[in-house]
mmCIF file of C-alpha atoms and ligand atoms in Angstrom:
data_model
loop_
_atom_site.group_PDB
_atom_site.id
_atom_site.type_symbol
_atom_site.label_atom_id
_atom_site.label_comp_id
_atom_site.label_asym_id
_atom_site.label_seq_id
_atom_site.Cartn_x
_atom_site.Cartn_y
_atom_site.Cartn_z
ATOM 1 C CA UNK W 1 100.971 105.227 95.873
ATOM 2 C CA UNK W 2 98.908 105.741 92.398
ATOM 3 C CA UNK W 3 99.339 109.228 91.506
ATOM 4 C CA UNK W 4 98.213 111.337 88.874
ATOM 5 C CA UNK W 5 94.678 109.185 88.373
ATOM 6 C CA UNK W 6 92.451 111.439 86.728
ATOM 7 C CA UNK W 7 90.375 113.511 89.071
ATOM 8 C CA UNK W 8 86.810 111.592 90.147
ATOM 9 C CA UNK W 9 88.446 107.969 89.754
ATOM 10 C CA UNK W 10 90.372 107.204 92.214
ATOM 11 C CA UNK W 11 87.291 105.141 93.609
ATOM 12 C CA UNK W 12 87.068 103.007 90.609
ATOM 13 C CA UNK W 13 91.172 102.422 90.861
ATOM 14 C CA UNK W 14 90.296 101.155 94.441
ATOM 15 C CA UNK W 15 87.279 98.430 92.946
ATOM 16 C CA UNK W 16 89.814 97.588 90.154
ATOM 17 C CA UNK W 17 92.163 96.249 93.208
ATOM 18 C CA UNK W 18 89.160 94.695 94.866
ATOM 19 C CA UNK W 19 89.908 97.358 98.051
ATOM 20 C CA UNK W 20 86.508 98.041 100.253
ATOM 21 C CA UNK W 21 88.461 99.007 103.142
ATOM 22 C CA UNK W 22 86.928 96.047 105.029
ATOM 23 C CA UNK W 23 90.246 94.418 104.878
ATOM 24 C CA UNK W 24 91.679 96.493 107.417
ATOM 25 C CA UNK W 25 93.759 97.644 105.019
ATOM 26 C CA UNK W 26 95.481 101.134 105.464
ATOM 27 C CA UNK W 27 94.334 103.063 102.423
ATOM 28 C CA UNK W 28 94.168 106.973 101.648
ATOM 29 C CA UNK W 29 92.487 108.686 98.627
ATOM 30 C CA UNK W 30 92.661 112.299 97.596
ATOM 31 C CA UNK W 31 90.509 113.399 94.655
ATOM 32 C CA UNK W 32 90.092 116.414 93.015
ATOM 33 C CA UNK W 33 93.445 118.457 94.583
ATOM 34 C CA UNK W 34 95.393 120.853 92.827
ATOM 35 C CA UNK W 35 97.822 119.162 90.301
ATOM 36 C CA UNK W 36 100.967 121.266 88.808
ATOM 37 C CA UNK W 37 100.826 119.140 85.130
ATOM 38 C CA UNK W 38 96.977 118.481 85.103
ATOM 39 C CA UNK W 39 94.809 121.339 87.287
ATOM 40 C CA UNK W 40 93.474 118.170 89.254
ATOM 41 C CA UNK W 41 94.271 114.798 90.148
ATOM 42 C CA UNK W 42 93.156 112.084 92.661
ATOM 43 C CA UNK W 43 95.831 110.114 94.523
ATOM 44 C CA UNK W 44 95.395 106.759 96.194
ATOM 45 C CA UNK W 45 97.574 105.660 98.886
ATOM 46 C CA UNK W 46 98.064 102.243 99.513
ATOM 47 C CA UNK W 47 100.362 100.094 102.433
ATOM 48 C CA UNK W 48 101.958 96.965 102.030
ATOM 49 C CA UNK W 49 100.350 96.107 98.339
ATOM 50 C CA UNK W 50 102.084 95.464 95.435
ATOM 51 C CA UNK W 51 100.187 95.731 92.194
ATOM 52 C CA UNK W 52 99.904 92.890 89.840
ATOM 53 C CA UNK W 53 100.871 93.332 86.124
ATOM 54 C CA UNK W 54 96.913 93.327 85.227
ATOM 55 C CA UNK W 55 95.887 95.570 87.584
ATOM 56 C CA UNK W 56 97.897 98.017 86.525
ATOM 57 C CA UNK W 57 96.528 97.356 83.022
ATOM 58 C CA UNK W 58 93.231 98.415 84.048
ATOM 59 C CA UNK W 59 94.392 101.117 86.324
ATOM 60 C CA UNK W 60 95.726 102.270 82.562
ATOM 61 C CA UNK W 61 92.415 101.725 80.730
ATOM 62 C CA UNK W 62 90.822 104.421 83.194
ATOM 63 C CA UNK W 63 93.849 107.081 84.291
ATOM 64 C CA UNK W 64 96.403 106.732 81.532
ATOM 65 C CA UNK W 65 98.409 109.744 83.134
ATOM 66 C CA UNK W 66 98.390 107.378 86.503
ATOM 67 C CA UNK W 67 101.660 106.926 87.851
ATOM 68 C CA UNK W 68 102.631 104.378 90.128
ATOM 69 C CA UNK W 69 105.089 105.445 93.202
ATOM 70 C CA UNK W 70 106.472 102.636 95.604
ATOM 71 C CA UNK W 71 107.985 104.226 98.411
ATOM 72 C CA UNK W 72 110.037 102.420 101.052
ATOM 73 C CA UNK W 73 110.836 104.038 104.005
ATOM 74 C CA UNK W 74 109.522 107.152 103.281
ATOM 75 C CA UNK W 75 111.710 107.153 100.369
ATOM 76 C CA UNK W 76 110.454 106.990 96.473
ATOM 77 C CA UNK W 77 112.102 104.007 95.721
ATOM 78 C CA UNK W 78 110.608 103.542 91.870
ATOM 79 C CA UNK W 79 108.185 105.575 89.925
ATOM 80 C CA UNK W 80 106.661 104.016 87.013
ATOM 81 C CA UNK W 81 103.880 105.428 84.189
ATOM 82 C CA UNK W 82 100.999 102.982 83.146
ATOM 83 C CA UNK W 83 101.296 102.147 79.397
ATOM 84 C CA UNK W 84 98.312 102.213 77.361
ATOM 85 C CA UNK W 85 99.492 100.187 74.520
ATOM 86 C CA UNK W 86 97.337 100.946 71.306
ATOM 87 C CA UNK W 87 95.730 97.317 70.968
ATOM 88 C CA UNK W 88 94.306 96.081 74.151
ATOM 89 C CA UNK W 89 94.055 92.522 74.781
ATOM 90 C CA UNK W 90 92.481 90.078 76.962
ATOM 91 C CA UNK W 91 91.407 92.451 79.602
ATOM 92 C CA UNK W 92 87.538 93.763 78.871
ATOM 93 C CA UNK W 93 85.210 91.639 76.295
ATOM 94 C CA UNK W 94 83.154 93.021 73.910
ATOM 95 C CA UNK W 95 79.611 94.065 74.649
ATOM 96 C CA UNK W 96 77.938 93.226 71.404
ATOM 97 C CA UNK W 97 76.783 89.535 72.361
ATOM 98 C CA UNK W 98 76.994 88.208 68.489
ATOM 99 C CA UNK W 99 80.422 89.267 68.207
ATOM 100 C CA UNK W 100 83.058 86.590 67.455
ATOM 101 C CA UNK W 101 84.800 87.007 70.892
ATOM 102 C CA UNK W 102 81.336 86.187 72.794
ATOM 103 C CA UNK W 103 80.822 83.122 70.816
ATOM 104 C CA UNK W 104 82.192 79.529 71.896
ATOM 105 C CA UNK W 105 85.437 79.664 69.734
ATOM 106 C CA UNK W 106 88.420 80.585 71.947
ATOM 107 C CA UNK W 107 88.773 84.221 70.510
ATOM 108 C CA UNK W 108 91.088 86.742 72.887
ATOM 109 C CA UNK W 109 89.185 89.437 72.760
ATOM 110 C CA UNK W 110 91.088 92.575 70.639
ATOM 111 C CA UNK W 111 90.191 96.669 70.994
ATOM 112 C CA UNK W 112 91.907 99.061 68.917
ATOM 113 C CA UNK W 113 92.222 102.372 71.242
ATOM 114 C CA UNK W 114 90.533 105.529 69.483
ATOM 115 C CA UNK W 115 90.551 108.025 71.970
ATOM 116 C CA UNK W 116 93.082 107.496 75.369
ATOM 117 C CA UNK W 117 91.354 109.840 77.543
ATOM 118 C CA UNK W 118 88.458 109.451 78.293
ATOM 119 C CA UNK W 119 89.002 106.368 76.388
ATOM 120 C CA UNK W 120 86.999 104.804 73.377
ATOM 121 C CA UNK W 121 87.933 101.487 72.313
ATOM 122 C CA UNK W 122 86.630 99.767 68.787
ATOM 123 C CA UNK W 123 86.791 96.213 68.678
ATOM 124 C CA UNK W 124 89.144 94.662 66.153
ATOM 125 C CA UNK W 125 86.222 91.886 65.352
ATOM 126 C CA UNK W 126 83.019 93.634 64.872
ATOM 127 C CA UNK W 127 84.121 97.621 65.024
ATOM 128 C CA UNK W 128 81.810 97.802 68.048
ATOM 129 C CA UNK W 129 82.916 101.359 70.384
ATOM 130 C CA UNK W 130 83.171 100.711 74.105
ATOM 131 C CA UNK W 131 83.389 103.815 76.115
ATOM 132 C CA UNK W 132 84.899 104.689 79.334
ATOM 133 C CA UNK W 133 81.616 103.960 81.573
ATOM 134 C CA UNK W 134 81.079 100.312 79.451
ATOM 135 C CA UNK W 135 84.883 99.686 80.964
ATOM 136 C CA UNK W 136 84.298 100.800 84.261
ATOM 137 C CA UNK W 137 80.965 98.118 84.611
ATOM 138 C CA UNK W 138 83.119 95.195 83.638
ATOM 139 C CA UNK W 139 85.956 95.899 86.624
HETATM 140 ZN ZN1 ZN B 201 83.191 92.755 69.143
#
């Protein structure tokens, strides 16, 4: 269960783990209910799917308050924060097409966080800002 996703996105948490519900996968989302930290939060509620490392990455990029229950027999068995670390790496590219990560040269593309929430990234190459909806188009 992904809890604590800020309210409106729990849709885009369910494209970042490639879920259409055409899987047959048993899958729950709340958005927009009451929240006693936050005022509002979505919740997704997934069974029998574990989340990979960069999933939960990009679950970060987008809900940095997310938290990530795993409950086993109806039991909270481990609840976990996302990090957002404060240089991003390797998971979105930059969108400015001459910038030194676009070009041939093996370059891991590098963002600098500005702004967690909604975030605003600046790339460590060319200073270029990439803003919450430019993430959202390349998951
Ligand atoms: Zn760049």
């Amino acid at each position: 269960m992904i809890d604590h996703i800020t309210p409106g996105f729990a849709l885009d948490v369910l494209k970042i783990l490639g879920i259409n519900g055409k899987d047959g996968e048993v899958v729950t989302a709340a958005m927009n209910v009451e929240s006693r930290s936050y005022k509002r939060k979505d919740i997704v509620k997934i069974q029998n799917r574990e989340l990979k490392p960069s999933e939960v990455d990009r679950i970060a990029l987008i809900a940095p308050r997310a938290t990530i229950n795993i409950i086993r027999n109806y039991d909270v068995t481990s609840k976990e924060k996302v990090e957002l670390p404060s240089l991003i790496r390797g998971i979105i590219t930059c969108d400015n097409p001459s910038c030194v990560s676009n070009s041939r040269e093996p370059v891991e593309p590098q963002f600098t966080v500005e702004q967690r929430e909604p975030i605003r990234l600046r790339c460590y190459f060319c200073g270029h800002i990439i803003e919450r909806e430019d993430v959202l188009k390349q998951f």
